GROMACS .gro file of C-alpha atoms in nm:
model
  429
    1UNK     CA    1  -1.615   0.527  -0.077
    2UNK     CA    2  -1.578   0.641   0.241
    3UNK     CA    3  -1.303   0.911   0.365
    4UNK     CA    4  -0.984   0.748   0.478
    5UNK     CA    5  -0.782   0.883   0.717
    6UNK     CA    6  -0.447   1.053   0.694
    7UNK     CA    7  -0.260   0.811   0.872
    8UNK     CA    8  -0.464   0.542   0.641
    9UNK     CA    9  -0.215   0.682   0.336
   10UNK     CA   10   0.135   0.520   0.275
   11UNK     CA   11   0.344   0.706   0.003
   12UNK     CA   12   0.580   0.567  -0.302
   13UNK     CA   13   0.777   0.727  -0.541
   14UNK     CA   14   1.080   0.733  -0.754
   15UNK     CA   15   1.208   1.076  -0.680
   16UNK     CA   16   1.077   1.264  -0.928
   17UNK     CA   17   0.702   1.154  -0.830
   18UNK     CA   18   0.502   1.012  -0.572
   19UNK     CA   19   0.179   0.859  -0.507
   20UNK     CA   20  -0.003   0.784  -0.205
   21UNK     CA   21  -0.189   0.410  -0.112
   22UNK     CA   22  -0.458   0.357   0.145
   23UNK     CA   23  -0.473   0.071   0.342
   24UNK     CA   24  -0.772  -0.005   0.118
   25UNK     CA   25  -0.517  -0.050  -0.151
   26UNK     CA   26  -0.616   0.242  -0.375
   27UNK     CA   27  -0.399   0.534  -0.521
   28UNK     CA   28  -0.596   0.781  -0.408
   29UNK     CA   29  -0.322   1.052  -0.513
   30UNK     CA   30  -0.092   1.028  -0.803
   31UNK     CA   31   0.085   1.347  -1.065
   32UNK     CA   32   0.279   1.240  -1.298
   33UNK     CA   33   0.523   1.326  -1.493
   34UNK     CA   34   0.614   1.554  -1.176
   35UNK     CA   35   0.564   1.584  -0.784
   36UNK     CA   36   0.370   1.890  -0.936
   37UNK     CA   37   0.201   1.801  -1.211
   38UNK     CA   38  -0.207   1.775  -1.272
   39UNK     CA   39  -0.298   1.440  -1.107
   40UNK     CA   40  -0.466   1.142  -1.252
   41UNK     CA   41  -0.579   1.058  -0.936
   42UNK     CA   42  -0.730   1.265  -0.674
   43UNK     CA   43  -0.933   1.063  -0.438
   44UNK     CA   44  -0.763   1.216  -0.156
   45UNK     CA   45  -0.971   1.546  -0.239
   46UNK     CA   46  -1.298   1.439  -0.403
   47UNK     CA   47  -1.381   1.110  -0.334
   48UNK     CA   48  -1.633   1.108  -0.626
   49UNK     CA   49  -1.465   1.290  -0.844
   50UNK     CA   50  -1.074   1.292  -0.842
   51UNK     CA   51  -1.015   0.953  -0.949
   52UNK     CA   52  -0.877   0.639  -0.796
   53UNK     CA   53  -0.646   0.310  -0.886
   54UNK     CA   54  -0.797   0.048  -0.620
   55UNK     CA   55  -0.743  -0.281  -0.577
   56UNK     CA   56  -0.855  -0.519  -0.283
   57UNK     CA   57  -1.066  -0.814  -0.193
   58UNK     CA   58  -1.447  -0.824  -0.337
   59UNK     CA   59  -1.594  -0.932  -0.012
   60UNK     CA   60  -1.524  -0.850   0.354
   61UNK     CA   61  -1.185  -0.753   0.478
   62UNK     CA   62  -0.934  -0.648   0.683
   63UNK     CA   63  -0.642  -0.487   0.618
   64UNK     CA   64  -0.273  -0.346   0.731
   65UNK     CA   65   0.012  -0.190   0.567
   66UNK     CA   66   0.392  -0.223   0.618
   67UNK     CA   67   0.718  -0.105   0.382
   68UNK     CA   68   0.969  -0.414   0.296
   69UNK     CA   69   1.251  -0.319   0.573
   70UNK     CA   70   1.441  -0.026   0.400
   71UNK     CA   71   1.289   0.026   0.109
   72UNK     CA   72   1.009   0.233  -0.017
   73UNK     CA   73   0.810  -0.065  -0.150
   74UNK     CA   74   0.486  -0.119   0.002
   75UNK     CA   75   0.267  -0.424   0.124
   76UNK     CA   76  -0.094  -0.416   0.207
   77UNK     CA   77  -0.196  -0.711   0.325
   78UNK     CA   78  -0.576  -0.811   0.282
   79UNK     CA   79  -0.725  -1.096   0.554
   80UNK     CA   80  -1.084  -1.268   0.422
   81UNK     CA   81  -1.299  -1.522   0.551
   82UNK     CA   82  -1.193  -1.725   0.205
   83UNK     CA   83  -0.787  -1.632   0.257
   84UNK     CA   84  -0.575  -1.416   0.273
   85UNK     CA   85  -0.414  -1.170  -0.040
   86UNK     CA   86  -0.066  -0.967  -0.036
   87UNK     CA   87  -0.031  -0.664  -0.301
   88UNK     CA   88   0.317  -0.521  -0.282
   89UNK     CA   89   0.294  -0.146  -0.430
   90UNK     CA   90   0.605   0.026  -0.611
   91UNK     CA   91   0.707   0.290  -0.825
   92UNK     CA   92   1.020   0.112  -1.031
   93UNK     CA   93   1.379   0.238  -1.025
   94UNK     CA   94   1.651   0.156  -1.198
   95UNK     CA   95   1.998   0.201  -1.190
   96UNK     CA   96   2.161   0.382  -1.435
   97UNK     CA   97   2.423   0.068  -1.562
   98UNK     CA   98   2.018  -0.089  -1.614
   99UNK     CA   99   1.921   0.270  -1.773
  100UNK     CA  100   2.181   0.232  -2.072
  101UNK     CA  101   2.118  -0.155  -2.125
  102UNK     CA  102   1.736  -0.124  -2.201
  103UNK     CA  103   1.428   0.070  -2.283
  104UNK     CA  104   1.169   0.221  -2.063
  105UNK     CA  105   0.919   0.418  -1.981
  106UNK     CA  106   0.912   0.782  -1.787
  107UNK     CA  107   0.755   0.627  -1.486
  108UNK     CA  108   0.598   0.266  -1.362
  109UNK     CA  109   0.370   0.199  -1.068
  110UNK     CA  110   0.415  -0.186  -1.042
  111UNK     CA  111   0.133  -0.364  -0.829
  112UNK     CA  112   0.154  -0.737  -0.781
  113UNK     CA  113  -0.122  -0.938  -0.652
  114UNK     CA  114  -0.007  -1.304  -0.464
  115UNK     CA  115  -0.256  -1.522  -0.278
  116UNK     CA  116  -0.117  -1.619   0.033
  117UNK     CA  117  -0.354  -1.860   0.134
  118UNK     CA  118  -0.723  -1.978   0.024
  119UNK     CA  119  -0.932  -1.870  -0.313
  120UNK     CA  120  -0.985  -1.471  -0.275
  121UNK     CA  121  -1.224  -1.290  -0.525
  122UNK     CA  122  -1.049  -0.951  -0.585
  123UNK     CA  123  -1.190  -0.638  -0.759
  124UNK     CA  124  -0.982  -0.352  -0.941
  125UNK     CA  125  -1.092  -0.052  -1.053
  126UNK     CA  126  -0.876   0.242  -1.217
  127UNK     CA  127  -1.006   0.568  -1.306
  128UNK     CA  128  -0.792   0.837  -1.445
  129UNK     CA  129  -0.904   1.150  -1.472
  130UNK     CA  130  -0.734   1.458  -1.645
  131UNK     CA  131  -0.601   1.780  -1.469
  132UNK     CA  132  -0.686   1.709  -1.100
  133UNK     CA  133  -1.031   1.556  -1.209
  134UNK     CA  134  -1.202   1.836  -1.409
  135UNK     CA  135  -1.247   1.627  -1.714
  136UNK     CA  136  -1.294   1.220  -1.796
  137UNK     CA  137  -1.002   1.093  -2.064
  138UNK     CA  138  -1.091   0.869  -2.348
  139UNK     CA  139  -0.989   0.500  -2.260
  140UNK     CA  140  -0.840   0.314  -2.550
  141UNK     CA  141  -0.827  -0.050  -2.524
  142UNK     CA  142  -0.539  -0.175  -2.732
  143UNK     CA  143  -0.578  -0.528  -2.592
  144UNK     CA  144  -0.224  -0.698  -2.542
  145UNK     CA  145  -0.072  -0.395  -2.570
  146UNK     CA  146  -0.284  -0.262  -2.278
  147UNK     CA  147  -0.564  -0.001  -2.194
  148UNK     CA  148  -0.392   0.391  -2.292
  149UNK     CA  149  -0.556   0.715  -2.192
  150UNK     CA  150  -0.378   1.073  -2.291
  151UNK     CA  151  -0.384   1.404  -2.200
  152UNK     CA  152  -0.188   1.636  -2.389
  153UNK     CA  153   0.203   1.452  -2.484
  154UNK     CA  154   0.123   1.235  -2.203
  155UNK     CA  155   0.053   0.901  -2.269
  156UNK     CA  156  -0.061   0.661  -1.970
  157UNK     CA  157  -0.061   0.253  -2.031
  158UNK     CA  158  -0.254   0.007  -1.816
  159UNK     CA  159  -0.103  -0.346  -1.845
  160UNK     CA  160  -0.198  -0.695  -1.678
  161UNK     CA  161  -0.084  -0.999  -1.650
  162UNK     CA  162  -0.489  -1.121  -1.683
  163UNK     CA  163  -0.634  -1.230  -2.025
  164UNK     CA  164  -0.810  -0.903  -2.193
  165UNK     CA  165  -1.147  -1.060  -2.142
  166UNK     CA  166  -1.147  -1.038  -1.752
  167UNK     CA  167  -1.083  -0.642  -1.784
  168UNK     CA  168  -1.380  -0.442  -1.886
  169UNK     CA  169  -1.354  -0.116  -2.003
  170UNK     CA  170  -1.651   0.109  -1.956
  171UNK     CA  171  -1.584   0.413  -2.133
  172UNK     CA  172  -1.874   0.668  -2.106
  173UNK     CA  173  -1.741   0.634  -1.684
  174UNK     CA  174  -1.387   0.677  -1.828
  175UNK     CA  175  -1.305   0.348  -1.595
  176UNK     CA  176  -1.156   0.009  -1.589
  177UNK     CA  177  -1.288  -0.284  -1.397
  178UNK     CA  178  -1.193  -0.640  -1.319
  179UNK     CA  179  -1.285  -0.922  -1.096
  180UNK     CA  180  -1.138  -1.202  -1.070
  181UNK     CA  181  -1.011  -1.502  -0.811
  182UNK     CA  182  -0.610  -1.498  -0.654
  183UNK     CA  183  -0.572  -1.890  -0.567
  184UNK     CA  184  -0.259  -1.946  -0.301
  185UNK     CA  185   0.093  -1.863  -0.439
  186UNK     CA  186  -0.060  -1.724  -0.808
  187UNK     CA  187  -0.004  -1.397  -0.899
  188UNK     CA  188  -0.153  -1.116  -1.146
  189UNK     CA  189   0.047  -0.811  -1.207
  190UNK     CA  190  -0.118  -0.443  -1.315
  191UNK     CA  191   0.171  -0.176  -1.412
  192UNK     CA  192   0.046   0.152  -1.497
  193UNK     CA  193   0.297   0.373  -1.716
  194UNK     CA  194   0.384   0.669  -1.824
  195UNK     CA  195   0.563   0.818  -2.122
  196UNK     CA  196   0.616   1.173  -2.286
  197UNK     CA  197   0.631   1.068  -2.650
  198UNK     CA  198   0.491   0.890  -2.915
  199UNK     CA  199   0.527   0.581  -2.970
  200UNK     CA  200   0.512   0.506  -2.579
  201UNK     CA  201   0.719   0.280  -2.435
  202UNK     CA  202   0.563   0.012  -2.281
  203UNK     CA  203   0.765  -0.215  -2.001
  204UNK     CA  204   0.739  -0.629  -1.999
  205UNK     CA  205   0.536  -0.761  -1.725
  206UNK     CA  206   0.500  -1.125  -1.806
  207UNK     CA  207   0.872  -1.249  -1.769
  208UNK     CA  208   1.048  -0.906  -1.702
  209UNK     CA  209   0.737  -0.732  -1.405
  210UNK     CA  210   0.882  -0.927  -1.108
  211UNK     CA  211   1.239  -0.861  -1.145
  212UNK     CA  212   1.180  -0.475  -1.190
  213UNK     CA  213   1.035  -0.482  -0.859
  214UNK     CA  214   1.309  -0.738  -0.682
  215UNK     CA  215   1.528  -0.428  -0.865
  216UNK     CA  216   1.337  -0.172  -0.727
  217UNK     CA  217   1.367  -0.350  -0.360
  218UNK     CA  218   1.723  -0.334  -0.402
  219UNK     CA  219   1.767  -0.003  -0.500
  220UNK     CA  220   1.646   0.108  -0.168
  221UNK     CA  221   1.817  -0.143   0.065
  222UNK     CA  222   2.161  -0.047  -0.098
  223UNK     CA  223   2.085   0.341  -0.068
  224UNK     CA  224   1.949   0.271   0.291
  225UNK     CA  225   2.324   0.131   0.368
  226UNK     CA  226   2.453   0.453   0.345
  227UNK     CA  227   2.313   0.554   0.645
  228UNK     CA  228   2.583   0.607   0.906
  229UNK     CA  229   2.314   0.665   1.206
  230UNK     CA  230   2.400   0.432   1.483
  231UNK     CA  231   2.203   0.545   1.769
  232UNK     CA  232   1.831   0.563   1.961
  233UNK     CA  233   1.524   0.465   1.764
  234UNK     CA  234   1.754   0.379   1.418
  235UNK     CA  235   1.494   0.188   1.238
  236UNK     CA  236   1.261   0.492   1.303
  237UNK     CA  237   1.536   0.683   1.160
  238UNK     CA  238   1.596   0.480   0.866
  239UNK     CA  239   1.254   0.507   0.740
  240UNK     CA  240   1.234   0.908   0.814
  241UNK     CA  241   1.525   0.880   0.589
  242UNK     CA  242   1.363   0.659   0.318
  243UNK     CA  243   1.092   0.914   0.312
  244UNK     CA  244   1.334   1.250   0.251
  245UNK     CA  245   1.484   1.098   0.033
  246UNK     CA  246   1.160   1.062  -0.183
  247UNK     CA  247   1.087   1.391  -0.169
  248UNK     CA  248   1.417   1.458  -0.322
  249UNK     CA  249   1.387   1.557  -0.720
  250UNK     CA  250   1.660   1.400  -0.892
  251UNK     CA  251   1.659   1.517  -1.199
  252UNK     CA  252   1.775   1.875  -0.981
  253UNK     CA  253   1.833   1.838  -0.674
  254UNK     CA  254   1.517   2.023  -0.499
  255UNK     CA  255   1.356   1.867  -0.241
  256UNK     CA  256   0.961   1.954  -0.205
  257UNK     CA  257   0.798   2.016   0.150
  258UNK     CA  258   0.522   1.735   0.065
  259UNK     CA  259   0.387   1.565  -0.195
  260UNK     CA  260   0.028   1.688  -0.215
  261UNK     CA  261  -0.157   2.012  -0.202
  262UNK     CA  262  -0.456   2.128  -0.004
  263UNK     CA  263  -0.430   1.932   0.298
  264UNK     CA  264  -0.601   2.163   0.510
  265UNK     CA  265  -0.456   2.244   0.862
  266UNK     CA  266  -0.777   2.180   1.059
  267UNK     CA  267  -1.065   1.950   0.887
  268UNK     CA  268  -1.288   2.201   0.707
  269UNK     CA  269  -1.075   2.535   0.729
  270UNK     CA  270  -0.944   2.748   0.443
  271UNK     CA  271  -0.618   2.696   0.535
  272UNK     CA  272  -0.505   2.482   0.270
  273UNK     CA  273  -0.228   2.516   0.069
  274UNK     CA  274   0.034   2.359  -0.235
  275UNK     CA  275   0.341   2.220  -0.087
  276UNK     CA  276   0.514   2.059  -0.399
  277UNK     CA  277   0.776   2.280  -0.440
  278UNK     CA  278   1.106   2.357  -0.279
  279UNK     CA  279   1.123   2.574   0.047
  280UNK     CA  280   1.445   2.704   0.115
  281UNK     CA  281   1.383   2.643   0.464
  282UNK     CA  282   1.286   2.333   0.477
  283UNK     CA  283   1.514   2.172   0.215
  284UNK     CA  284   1.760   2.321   0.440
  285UNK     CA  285   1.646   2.157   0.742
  286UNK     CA  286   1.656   1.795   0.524
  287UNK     CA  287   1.981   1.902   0.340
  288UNK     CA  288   2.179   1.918   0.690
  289UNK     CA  289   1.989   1.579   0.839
  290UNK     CA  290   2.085   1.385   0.557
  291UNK     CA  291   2.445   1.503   0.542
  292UNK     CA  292   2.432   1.389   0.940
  293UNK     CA  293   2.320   1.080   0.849
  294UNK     CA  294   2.653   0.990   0.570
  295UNK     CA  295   2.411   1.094   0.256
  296UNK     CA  296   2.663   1.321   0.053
  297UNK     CA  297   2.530   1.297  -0.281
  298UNK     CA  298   2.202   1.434  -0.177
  299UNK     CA  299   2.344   1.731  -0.035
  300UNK     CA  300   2.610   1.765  -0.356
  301UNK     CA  301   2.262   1.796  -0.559
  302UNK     CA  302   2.062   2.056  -0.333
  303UNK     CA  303   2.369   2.279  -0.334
  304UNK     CA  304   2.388   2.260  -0.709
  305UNK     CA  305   2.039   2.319  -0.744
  306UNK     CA  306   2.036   2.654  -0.538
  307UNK     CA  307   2.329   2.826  -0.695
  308UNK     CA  308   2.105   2.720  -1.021
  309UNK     CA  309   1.767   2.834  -0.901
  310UNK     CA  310   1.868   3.154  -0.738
  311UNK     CA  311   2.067   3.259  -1.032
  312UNK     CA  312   1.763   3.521  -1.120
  313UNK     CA  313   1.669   3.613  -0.744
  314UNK     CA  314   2.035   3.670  -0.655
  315UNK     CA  315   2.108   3.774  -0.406
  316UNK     CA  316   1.796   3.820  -0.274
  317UNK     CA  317   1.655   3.489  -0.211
  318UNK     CA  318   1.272   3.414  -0.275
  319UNK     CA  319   1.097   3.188   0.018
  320UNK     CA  320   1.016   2.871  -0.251
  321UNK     CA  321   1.123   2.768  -0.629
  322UNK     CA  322   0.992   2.527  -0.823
  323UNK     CA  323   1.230   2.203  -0.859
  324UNK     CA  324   1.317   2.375  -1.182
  325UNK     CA  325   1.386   2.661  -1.037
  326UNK     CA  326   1.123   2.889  -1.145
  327UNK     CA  327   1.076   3.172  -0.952
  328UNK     CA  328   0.725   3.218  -1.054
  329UNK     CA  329   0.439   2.951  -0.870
  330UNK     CA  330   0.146   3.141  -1.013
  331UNK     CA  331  -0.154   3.029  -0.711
  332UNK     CA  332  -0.510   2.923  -0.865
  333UNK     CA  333  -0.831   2.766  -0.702
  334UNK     CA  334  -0.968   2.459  -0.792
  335UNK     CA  335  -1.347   2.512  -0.750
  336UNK     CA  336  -1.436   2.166  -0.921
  337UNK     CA  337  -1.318   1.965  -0.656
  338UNK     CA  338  -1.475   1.947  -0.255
  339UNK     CA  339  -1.147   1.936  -0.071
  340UNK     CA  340  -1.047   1.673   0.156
  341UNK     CA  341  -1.330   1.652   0.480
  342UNK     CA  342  -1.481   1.905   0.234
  343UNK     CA  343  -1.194   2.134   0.325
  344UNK     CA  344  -1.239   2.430   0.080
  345UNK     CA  345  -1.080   2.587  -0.153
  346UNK     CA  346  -0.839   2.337  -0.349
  347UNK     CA  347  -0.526   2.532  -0.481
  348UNK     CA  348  -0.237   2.461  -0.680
  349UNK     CA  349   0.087   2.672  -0.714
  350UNK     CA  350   0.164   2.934  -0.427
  351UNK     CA  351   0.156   3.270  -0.380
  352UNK     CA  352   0.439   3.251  -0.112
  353UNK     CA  353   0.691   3.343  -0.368
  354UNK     CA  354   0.673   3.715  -0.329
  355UNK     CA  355   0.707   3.682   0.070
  356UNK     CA  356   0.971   3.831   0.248
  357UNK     CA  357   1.133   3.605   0.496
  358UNK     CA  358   1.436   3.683   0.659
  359UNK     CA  359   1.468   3.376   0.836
  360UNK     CA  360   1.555   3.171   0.519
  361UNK     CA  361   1.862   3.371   0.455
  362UNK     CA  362   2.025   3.248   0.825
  363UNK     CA  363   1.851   2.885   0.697
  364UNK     CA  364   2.053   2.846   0.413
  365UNK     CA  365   2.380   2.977   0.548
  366UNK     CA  366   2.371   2.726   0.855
  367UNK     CA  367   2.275   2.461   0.571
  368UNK     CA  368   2.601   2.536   0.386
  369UNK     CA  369   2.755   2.581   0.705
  370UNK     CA  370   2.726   2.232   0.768
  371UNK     CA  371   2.779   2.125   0.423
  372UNK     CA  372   3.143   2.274   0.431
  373UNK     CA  373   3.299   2.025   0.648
  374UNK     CA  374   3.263   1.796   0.336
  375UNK     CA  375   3.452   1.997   0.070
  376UNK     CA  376   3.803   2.109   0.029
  377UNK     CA  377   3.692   2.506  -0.059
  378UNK     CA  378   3.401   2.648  -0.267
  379UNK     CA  379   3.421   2.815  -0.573
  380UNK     CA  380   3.433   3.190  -0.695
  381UNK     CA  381   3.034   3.205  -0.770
  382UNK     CA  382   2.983   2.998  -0.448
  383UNK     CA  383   3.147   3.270  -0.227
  384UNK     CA  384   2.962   3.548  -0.413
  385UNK     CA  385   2.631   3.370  -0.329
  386UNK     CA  386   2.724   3.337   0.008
  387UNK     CA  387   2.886   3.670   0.061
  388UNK     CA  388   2.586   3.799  -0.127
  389UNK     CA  389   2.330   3.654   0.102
  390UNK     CA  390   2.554   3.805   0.420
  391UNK     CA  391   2.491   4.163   0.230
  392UNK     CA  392   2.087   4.121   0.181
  393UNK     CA  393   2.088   4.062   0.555
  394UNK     CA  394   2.344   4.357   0.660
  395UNK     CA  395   2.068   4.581   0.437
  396UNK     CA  396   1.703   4.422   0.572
  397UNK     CA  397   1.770   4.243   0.919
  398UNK     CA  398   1.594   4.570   1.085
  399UNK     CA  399   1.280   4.542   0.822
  400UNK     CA  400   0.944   4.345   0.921
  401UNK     CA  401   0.836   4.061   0.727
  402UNK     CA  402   0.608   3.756   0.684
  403UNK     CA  403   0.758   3.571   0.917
  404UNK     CA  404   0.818   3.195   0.888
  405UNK     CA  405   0.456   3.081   0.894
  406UNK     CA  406   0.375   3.279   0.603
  407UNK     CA  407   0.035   3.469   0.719
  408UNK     CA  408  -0.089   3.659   0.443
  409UNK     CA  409  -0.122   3.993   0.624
  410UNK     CA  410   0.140   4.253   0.631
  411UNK     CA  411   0.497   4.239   0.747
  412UNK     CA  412   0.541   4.313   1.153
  413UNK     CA  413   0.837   4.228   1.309
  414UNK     CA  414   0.929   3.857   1.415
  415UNK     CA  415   1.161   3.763   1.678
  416UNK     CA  416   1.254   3.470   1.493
  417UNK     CA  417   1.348   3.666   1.169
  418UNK     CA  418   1.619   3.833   1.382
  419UNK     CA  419   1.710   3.524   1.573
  420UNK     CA  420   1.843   3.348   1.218
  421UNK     CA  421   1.937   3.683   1.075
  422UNK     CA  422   2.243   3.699   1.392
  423UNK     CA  423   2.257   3.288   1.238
  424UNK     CA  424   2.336   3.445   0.925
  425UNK     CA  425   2.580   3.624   0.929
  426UNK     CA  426   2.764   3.429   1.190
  427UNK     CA  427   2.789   3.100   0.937
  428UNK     CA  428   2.929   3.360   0.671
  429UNK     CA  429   3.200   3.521   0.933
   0.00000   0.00000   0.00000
């Protein structure tokens, strides 16, 4: 396999996890139950090792990627000499009036294969591996009622629309393989799911697969219509939108910097870090562009989710939180795994939570600076927070610190830092 490039990598997700798809159609990065949780597949930073969900033609192709218009549902389409082949990638939503009406599982990745035109041979291959590759799972196949794998209270489900004998299931490679042909306007369905208990539950694919996704399409074209933006560029906008939004965490509000760790900043450096968590800072930043752009519930839920997370810090403010808040985001190394371009060391967690930044405290005061043109008044414990945050600065704005880039060295002084302090205290006056 050879290493795809960044902008190869289209992400999904359901905003509470994401995964990302190559234009070789293969999840080459997927945690689950969480945006940061181990992953089950880690392509993206060992190509032999981390695991992959692929699925594309068996001979030579060529390939390009696109989202349906306003929605977060991808298509890679696949061009042969014998045809051509559409998969349409999704993680399934549902609303929740279709929440209370039915069972289903924690998460879905829905993949649907449709000829287009000609007889295309196709190949998949998924390989799950356990905490970001370090071990191989045991592959159950449970015929009709799919291939499972577990790790821990997590149990994953592979289902298909194809008959059990065209999947193999090799288990001392911990991997699932099938070939098979995609004639024009047949399709064959794959949904990989997750669930937290036992017994799993375990969606419909034969009569119920395509509506989740015709569902899922519309989820994101009526959340889409929200948008208010009128101006230059607004499909561009739209889709920087669609994006934000899944890096939202529902469940809580946060909203995560990125989706994946240990991306490095230059091919081959060191610098190379975990970015699934909240930073103040930047959820800031996305808080007041979505507010801009007529998305009030989002901005409801971030603002509900800091007066929860800080609760602990308060009124000192910590640079990041997990999306549950945690104040903690103990750091560790990888050393199983070879880094993306062999960009070394791997880490999850960050040890940016006992930085001093100034800066964030004039970040989130312009945030809910903005956010205050859309509420009548805020609340007793709101104007403590706030008040609170205006005190921290009063006491530290002449102190060094980290600074907003977060060099691990010792605090100096940073223009900046003083810049948003001044911020600061003028959203609170």
């Amino acid at each position: 396999m050879t290493e795809p490039k960044l902008s190869d990598f289209a992400l999904i997700g359901n905003c509470r996890a994401a995964a990302l798809v190559s234009k070789h159609g293969s999840i080459d990065w997927c945690c689950l139950p969480e945006f940061h949780s181990p992953s089950i597949f880690a392509a993206l930073l060992d190509r032999s090792r981390g695991g992959h969900f692929s699925i594309a033609p068996a001979v030579v192709y060529q390939s390009i990627q696109k989202y349906i218009p306003d929605t977060n549902v991808l298509e890679t389409l696949f061009t042969t000499a014998d045809g051509e082949v559409r998969v349409t990638d999704a993680f399934t939503i549902m609303t929740e009036e279709e929440k209370a009406r039915c069972l289903f599982p924690d998460h879905e990745i829905l993949r649907v294969i449709e000829g287009i035109t000609g007889n295309v041979k196709m190949k998949v291959e998924c390989v799950p591996r356990k905490f970001y590759g370090k071990d191989i799972p045991v592959l159950k196949d449970r015929k009709k009622l799919g291939i499972q794998f577990s790790w821990k209270e997590n149990i994953h489900t592979l289902l298909s629309t194809l008959d059990p004998g065209e999947i193999y299931v090799d288990k001392s490679q911990g991997k699932v393989v099938s070939e098979f042909h995609v004639k024009s306007n047949q399709r064959t369905i794959f949904s990989l799911s997750y669930s937290s208990q036992s017994p799993a539950v375990l969606p419909e694919i034969e009569k119920t697969g395509l509506k989740r996704m015709e569902n899922t399409i519309a989820f994101w074209q009526v959340w889409i219509r929200k948008c208010t933006y009128a101006g230059l560029y607004v499909e561009e906008v739209k889709r920087s939108a669609l994006v934000l939004k899944l890096l939202t965490y529902a469940p809580s509000g946060a909203i995560i910097a990125a989706p994946v760790t240990s991306l490095p900043e230059e091919r081959g450096g060191e610098r190379n870090w975990d970015y699934r968590y909240c930073w103040l800072r930047d959820a800031s930043f996305t808080t007041r562009v979505l507010l801009n752009l007529g998305f009030e519930e989002e901005t409801h839920a971030y603002m509900n989710w800091i007066l929860h997370a800080t609760r602990l810090t308060r009124p000192k403010l910590q640079v990041v939180y997990s999306v549950f808040g945690h104040d903690r985001i103990k750091e560790k190394i990888l050393p199983w795994l070879s880094g993306y371009a062999f960009s070394k060391p791997v880490r999850i967690g960050n040890g940016a939570d006992d930085q001093f930044q100034l800066d964030v405290y004039g970040e989130v005061l312009d945030a809910v600076f903005t956010y205050s043109r859309v509420i009548k008044c805020f609340d007793r414990e709101t104007k403590r927070f706030l008040i609170g945050l205006g005190e921290v600065i009063c006491e530290h704005w002449n102190q060094p610190d980290h600074g907003i880039w977060e060099i691990r060295s010792e605090r100096v002084q940073h223009t900046h830092s003083k810049v948003m302090a001044c911020i600061g205290l003028d959203r609170v006056i």
